[in-house]
Each structure stands twice: as structure tokens, then as C-alpha cells.
Short mmCIF file of C-alpha atoms in Angstrom, two decimals:
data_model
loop_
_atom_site.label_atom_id
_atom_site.label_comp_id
_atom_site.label_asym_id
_atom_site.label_seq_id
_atom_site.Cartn_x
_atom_site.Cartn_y
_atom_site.Cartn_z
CA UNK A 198 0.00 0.00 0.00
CA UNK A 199 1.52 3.46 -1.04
CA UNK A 200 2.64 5.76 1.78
CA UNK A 201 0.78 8.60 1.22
CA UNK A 202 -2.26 6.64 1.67
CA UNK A 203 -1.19 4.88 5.19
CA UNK A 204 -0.27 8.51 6.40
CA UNK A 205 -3.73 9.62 5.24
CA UNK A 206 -5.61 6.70 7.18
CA UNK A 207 -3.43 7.07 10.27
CA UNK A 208 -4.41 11.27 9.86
CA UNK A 209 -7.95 10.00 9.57
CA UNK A 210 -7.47 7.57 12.80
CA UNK A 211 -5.81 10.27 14.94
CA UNK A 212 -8.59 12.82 14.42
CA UNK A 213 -11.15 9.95 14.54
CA UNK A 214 -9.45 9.77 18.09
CA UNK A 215 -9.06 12.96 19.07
CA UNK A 216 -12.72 13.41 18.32
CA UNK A 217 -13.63 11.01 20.45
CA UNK A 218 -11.72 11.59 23.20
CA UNK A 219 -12.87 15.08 22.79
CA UNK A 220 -16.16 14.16 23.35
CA UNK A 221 -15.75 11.86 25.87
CA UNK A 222 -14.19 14.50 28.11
CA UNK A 223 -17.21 17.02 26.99
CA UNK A 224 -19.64 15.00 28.17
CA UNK A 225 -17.81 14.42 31.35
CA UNK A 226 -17.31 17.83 32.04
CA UNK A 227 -21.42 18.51 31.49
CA UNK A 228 -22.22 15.73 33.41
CA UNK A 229 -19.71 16.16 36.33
CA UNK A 230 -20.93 20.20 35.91
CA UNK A 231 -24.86 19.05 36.05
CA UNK A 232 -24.45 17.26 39.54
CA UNK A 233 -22.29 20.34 40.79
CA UNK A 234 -24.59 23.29 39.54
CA UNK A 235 -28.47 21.84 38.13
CA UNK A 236 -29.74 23.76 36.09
CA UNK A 237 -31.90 26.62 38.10
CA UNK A 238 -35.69 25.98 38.44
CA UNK A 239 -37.41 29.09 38.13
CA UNK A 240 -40.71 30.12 39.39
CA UNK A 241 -43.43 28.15 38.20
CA UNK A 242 -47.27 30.02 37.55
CA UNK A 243 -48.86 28.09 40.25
CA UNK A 244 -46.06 29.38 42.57
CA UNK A 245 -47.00 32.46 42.02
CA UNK A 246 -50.95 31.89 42.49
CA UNK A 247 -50.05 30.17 45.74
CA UNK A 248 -47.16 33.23 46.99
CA UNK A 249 -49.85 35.54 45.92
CA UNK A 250 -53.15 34.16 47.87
CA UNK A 251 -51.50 31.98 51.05
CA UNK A 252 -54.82 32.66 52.52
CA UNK A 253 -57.00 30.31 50.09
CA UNK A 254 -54.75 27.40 50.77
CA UNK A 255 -54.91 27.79 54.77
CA UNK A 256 -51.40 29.06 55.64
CA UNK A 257 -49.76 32.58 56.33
CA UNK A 258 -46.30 33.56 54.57
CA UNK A 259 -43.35 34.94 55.51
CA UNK A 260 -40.01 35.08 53.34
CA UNK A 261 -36.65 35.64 55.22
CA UNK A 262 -32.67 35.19 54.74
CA UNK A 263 -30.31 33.51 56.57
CA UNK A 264 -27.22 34.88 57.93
CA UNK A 265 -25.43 33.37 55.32
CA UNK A 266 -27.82 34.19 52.63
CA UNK A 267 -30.09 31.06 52.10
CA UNK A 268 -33.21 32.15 51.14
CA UNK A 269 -36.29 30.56 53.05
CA UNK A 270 -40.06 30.87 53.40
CA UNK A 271 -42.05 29.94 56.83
CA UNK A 272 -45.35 28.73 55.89
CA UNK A 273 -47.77 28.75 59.13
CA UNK A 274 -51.60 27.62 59.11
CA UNK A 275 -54.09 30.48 58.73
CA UNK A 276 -54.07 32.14 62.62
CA UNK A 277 -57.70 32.18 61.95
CA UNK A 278 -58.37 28.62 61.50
CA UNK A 279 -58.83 28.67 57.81
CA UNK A 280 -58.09 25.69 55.53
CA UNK A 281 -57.60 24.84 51.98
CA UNK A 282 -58.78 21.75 50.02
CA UNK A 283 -56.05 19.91 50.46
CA UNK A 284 -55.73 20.51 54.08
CA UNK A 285 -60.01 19.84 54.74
CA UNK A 286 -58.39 16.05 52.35
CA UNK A 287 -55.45 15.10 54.57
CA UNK A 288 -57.68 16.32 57.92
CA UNK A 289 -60.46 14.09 57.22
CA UNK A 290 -58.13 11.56 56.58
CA UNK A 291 -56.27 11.45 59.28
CA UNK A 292 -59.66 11.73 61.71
CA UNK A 293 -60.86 8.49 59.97
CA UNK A 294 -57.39 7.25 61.10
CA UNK A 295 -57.97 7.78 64.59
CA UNK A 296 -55.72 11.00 64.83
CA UNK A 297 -57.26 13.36 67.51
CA UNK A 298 -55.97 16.49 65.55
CA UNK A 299 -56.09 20.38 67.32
CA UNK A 300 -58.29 23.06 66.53
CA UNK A 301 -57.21 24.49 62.59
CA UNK A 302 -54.73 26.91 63.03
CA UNK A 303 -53.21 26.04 66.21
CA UNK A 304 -49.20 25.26 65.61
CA UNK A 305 -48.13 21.60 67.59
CA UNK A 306 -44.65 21.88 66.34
CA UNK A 307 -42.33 22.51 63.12
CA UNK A 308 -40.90 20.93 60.20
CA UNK A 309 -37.93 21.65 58.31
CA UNK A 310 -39.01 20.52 54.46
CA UNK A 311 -35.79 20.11 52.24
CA UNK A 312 -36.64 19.96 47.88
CA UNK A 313 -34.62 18.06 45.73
CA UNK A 314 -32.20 18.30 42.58
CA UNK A 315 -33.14 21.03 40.67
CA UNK A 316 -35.94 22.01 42.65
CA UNK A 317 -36.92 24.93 44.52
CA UNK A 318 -38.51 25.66 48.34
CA UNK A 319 -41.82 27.04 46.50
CA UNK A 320 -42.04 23.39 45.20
CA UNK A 321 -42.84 22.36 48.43
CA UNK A 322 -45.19 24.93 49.11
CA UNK A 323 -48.27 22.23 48.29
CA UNK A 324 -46.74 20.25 50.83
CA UNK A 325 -46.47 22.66 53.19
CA UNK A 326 -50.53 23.68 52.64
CA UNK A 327 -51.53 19.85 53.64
CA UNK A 328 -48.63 19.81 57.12
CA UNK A 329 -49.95 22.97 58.06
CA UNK A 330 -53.46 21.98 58.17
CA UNK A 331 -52.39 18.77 60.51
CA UNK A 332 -51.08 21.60 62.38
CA UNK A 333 -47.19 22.50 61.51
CA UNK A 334 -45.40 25.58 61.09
CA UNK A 335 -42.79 24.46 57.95
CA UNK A 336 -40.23 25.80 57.00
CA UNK A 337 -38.46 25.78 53.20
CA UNK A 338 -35.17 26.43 52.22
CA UNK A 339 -33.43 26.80 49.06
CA UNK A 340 -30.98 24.63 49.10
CA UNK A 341 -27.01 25.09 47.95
CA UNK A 342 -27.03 25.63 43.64
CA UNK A 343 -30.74 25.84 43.72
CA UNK A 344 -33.76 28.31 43.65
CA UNK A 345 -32.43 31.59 44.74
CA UNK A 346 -29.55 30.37 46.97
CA UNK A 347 -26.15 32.28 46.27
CA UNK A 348 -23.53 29.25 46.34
CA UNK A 349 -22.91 27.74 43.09
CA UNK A 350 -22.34 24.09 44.03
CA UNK A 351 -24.57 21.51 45.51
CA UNK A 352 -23.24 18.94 48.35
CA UNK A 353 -26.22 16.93 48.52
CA UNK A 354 -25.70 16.82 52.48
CA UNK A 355 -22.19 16.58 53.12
CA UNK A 356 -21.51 20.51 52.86
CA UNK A 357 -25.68 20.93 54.25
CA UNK A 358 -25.23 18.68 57.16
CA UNK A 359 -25.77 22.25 59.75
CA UNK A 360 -28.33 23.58 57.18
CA UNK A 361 -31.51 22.70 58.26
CA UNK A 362 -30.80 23.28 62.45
CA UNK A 363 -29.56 26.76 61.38
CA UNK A 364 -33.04 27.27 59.02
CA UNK A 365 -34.35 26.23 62.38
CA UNK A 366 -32.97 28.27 64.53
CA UNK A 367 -32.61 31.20 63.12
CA UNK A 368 -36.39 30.94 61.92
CA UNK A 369 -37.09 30.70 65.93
CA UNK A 370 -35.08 33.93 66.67
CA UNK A 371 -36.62 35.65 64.06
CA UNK A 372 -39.90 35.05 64.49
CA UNK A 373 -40.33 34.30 68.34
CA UNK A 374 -41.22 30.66 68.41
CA UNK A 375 -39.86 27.79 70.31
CA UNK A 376 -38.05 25.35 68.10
CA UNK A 377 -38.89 22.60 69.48
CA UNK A 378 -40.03 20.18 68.71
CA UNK A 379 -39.16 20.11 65.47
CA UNK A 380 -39.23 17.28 62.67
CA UNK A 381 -37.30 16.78 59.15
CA UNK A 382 -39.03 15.98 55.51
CA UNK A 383 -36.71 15.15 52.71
CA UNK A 384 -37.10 14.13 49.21
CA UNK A 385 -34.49 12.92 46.97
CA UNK A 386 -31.50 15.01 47.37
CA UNK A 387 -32.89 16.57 50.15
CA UNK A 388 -33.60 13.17 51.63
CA UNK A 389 -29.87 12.75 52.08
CA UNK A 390 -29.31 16.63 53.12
CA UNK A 391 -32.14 15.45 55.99
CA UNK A 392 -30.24 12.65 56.61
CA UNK A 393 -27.15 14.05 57.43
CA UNK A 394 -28.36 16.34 59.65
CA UNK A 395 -30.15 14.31 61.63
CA UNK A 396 -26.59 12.23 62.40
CA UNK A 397 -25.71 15.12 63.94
CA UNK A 398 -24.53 14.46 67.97
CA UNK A 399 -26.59 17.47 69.34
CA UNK A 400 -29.68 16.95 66.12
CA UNK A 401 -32.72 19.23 67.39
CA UNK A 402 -35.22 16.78 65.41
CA UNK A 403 -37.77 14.39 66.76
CA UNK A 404 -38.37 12.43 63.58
CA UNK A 405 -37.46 11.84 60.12
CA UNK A 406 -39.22 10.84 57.09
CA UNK A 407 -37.73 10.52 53.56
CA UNK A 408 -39.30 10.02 50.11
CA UNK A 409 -37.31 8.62 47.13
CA UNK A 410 -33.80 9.10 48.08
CA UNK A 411 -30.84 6.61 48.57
CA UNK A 412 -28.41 5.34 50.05
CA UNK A 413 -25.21 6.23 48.19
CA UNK A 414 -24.91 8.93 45.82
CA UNK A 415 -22.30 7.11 43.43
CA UNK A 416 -24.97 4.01 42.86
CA UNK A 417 -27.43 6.62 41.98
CA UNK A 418 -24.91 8.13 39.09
CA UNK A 419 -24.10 5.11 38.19
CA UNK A 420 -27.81 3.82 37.71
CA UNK A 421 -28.29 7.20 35.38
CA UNK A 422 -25.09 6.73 33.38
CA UNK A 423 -25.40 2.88 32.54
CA UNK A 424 -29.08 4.27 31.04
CA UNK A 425 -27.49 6.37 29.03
CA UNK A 426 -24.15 4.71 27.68
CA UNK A 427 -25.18 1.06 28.72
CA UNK A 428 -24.41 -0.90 31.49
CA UNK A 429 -20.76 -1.56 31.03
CA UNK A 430 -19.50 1.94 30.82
CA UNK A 431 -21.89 2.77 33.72
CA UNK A 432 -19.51 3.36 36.25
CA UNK A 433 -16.38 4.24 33.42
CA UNK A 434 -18.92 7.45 33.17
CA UNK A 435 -19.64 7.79 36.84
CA UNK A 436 -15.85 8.23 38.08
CA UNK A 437 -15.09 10.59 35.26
CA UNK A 438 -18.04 13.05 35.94
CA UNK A 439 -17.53 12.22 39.67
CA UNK A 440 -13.86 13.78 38.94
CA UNK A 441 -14.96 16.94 37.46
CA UNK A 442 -17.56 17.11 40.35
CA UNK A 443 -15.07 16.80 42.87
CA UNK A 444 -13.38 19.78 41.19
CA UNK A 445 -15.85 21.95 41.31
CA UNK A 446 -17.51 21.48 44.84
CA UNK A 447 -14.69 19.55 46.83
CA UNK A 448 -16.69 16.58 47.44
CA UNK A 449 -16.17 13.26 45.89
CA UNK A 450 -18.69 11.27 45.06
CA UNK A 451 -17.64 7.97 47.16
CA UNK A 452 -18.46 10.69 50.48
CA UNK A 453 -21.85 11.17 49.72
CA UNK A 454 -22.98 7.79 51.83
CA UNK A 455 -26.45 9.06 53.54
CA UNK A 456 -26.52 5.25 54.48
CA UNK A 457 -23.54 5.28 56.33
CA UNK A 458 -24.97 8.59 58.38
CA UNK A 459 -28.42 6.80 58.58
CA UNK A 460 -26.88 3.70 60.68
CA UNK A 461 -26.31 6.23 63.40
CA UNK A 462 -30.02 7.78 63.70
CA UNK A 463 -31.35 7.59 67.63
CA UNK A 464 -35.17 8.79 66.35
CA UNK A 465 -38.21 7.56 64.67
CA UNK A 466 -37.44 7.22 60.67
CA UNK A 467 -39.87 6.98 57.77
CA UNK A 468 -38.82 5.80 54.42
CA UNK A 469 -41.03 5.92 51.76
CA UNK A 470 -40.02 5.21 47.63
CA UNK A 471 -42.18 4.99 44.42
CA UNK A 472 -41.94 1.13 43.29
CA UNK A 473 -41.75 2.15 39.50
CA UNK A 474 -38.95 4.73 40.23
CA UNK A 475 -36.32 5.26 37.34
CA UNK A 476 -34.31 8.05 38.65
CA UNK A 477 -33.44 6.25 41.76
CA UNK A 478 -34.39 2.88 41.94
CA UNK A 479 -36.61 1.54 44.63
CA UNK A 480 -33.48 -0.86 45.96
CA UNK A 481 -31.43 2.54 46.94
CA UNK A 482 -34.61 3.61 49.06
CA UNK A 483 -34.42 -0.24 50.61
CA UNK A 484 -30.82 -0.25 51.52
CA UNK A 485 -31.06 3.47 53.19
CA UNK A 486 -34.07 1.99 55.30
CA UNK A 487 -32.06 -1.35 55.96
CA UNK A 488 -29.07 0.76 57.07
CA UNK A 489 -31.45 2.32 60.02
CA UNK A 490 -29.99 0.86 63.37
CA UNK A 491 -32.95 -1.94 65.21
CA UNK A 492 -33.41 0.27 68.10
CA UNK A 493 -35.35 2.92 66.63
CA UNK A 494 -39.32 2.99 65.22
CA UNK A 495 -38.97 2.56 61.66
CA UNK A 496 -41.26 2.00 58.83
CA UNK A 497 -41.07 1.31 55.42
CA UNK A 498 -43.29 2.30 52.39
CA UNK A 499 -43.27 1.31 49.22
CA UNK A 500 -45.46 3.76 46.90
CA UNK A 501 -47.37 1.27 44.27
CA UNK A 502 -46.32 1.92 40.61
CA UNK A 503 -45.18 5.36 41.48
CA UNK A 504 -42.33 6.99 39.70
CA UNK A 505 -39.72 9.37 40.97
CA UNK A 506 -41.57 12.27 39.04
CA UNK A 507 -45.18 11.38 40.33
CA UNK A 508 -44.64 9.81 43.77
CA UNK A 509 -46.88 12.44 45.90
CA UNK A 510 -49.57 12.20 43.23
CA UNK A 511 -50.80 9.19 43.12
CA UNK A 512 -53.53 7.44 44.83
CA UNK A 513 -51.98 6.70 47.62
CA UNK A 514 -52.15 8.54 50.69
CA UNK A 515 -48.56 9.43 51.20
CA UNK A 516 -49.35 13.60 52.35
CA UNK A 517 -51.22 11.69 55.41
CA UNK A 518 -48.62 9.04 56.18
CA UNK A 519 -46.35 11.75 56.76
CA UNK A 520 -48.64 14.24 58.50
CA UNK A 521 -49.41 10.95 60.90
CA UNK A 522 -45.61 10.03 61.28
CA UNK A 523 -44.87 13.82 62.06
CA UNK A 524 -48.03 14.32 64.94
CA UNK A 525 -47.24 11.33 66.62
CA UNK A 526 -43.45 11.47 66.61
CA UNK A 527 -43.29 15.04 66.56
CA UNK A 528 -46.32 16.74 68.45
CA UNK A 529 -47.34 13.24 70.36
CA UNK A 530 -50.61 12.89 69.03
CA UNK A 531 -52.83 10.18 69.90
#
């Protein structure tokens, strides 16, 4: 074969190559980006219905800063008793469960609600509407790289561990209350940010309950990448976005082990996961709950057919599982 035609198809493999290498290290880079900085969730329209008439959904606003800048929103029930559909729902629900409940409006104790990847506090303001009609104050925080919040880079609980006693806390201060007692509510990534704060030695919270998170964060990127590049180059994928992550936020991947903090917890923990889930499969919600020490009240639920997208809107009755978890682990309801 001439020369000039084996240094033309060695030309042609070398930029063949480089081209691929080139976008092999793209795609890392977006994907180790994505998990450091999500793209920004902006308000929605039915945000702004709900932020601009708090009174037709049974619950009083108030919007407030941390010290360090977090944005957060206390959502109380209506101080004169009022309720909105889906609080009058989960109320009646929770009567025909036995639940002796207190006079609407009345405040038992106080929640500490944290969203999850690329969400935003306002998303939980629904939530908040049904927990403040079984009579919680909540509080919602933007967390790190979302909503409004001024750091750039997400932690997903190992740089939020003190985040949700200080949303606590300060709230308190601000507003006059007593903090206690106080409960956590986390879903996905803010199931782990729950997590990890409730590990802590001198943890304010009475009880937990988290909804389609997992158990350790590299299984979860792992999970996503085999989807997308198959199976075998799963975790190939995983360690080179995890390496761009690290760069960016400081964390590696391997640290982010809410299992490993939930084998510590000394209070009542609910774990609930959709059983159709394909963001985070059901068996990372199973291990978390399996890693929960013997000597606490635990209970597991597993959400029929429900995906990760979908799993407080389907039939079953997951807003009053938690509202029941919360009074009787939080306010000692009967």
C-alpha cells in the first residue's frame, strides 16, 4: 500500500481519536458540571398563584434570609383557623385514622421541608398547605445551587449537614417561636441533606421521614449513566463526571454515603419510595431503610407503581402518612 495513503488513514485515525476523546471529556465535564450546579428551576405560575393568595390554601407567609444568605419561606396555618382543600383532604383523613388532631390553626410543632435536585422551596409549598393543616409551622429552604440560593455548588448533604438546624434556629429567633419540637421531611437530594443532619450528635429533630432518596450517591450516578451509555460503561462514566464534580464542589462522590450517616439515627425514621422509580431505583430507598440501626421505630413504604416524578400524586395517601408520622413522633398525638 503506497505511503501517502497509510499517512492519510493514520491522519484519519488520529482525528477519529481525538474526536472522540474530545467528546468523551465534553460529556464528562457537562455531566460532572450538572451534579455540581443543576440547572436553576425558576418560578413556576402556580407558585406564584399560591405566593400571591397563602390565605385560600390555609397558611400565612413569611419570606426571610439567613445569615449566610439562604433564602427561606415559613409557611404557618391560617391564625384564623382557615383551611384549603387539600388541608379539609389530609384532615379528614387522618380523623378516619384515629388522629385526635387540634383546633385548625393552632401550631403543635415545626418541620424543616428540604426539595430536591433542581428544585426549589416554593415546590414544596403544596406540601407545606396539607402539614400545616395537621397543624405545623414548615419551613423551606433553598438549598445550595438551587432556587435563589447564592452558592454555586450543591453537596447533597455533606456541605448541608448544619443547614436545616440553622433554618431552624434562626427561623425561631426571628420570628419568636420555640423550636422545638421540630421534625425533618426530605425528598431525593434533600432526603440525604435530611439525613445528614439528623446524624448530627446534638440533632434538634424528633423524627425523620424521607421520600425517594438513597443510600449512596455514586450508585445513583451510576444507575443514570449505565441508562445512558449502557451498562458496562456505567460506572467508566460515573468516576469521570464524579472527577470533574469533585473539582468543582470539593466533594467526591464515594463521600456522599447518607446510608452510612443513617446507621447512626437515635429517632423515629420513615422511608417511603415509588416502586416504578427510574431516577433512583426503589433498591437505593431499601438499603437506606435497611441501614437504620434496630433500636429505633422505623417503617417502610413502598409507593405502588409510582415513579420518581409522580410519587406524591398518586392514589396513595402518602401527604397523610407523613402528617401521621410527624403528629405522633413530633407533636405526640394520639
Amino acid at each position: 500500500m503506497p505511503r501517502i495513503i497509510l499517512r492519510t488513514l493514520l491522519k484519519m485515525l488520529l482525528v477519529t481519536l481525538g474526536v472522540f476523546v474530545a467528546g468523551v471529556a465534553g460529556l464528562a465535564l457537562w455531566a460532572g458540571s450538572e451534579i455540581a450546579s443543576p440547572e436553576r428551576r425558576g418560578l413556576q405560575d402556580y407558585h406564584r398563584e399560591f405566593l400571591d393568595n397563602p390565605a385560600a390554601h390555609g397558611v400565612g407567609l413569611a419570606s426571610f434570609a439567613l445569615k449566610d444568605g439562604t433564602p427561606c419561606v415559613m409557611c404557618a396555618p391560617h391564625p384564623g383557623g382557615k383551611l384549603g382543600a387539600r388541608g379539609v383532604k389530609v384532615r379528614e383523613q387522618l380523623v378516619q385514622r384515629g388522629i385526635t388532631l387540634a383546633e385548625p390553626g393552632k401550631i403543635t410543632g415545626t418541620l424543616v421541608l428540604a426539595h430536591g435536585r433542581r428544585g426549589r422551596k416554593e415546590d414544596y409549598l403544596l406540601i407545606a398547605e396539607r402539614l400545616c393543616a395537621a397543624g405545623f409551622r414548615c419551613l423551606l429552604p433553598d438549598l445550595p445551587a438551587h432556587g435563589d440560593h447564592p452558592t454555586a455548588h450543591a453537596g447533597y448533604g455533606v456541605l448541608e449537614t448544619e443547614l436545616p438546624a440553622r433554618v431552624l434556629t434562626e427561623a425561631a429567633e426571628r420570628f419568636g417561636f420555640e423550636p422545638r419540637p421540630a421534625g425533618l421531611l426530605g425528598i431525593s437530594m434533600g432526603g440525604s441533606v435530611v439525613v445528614h443532619s439528623a446524624a448530627q450528635a446534638d440533632a434538634p429533630w424528633r423524627a425523620l421521614v424521607v421520600i425517594s432518596s438513597f443510600d449512596s450517591f455514586t450508585a445513583v450516578v451510576e444507575h443514570q449513566t449505565s441508562k445512558l451509555f449502557g451498562g458496562w460503561s456505567g460506572p467508566a462514566w460515573a468516576r469521570m463526571a464524579g472527577a470533574v464534580y469533585r473539582v468543582r464542589s470539593g466533594v467526591a462522590l464515594t463521600d456522599i454515603q447518607p446510608g452510612r450517616k443513617a446507621a447512626s439515627l437515635g429517632m423515629p425514621a420513615l422511608i417511603a419510595h415509588g416502586s416504578a422509580d427510574r431516577v433512583v431505583p426503589v433498591s437505593a430507598g431499601r438499603r437506606l431503610f435497611d441501614a437504620l440501626p434496630d433500636g429505633i421505630e422505623k417503617k417502610w413504604i413502598e409507593i405502588p407503581g409510582a415513579d420518581h416524578d409522580n410519587v406524591l400524586i398518586t392514589d396513595f395517601p402518602i401527604y397523610t402518612e407523613v402528617a401521621e408520622w410527624m403528629l405522633r413522633h413530633v407533636s405526640g398525638a394520639e
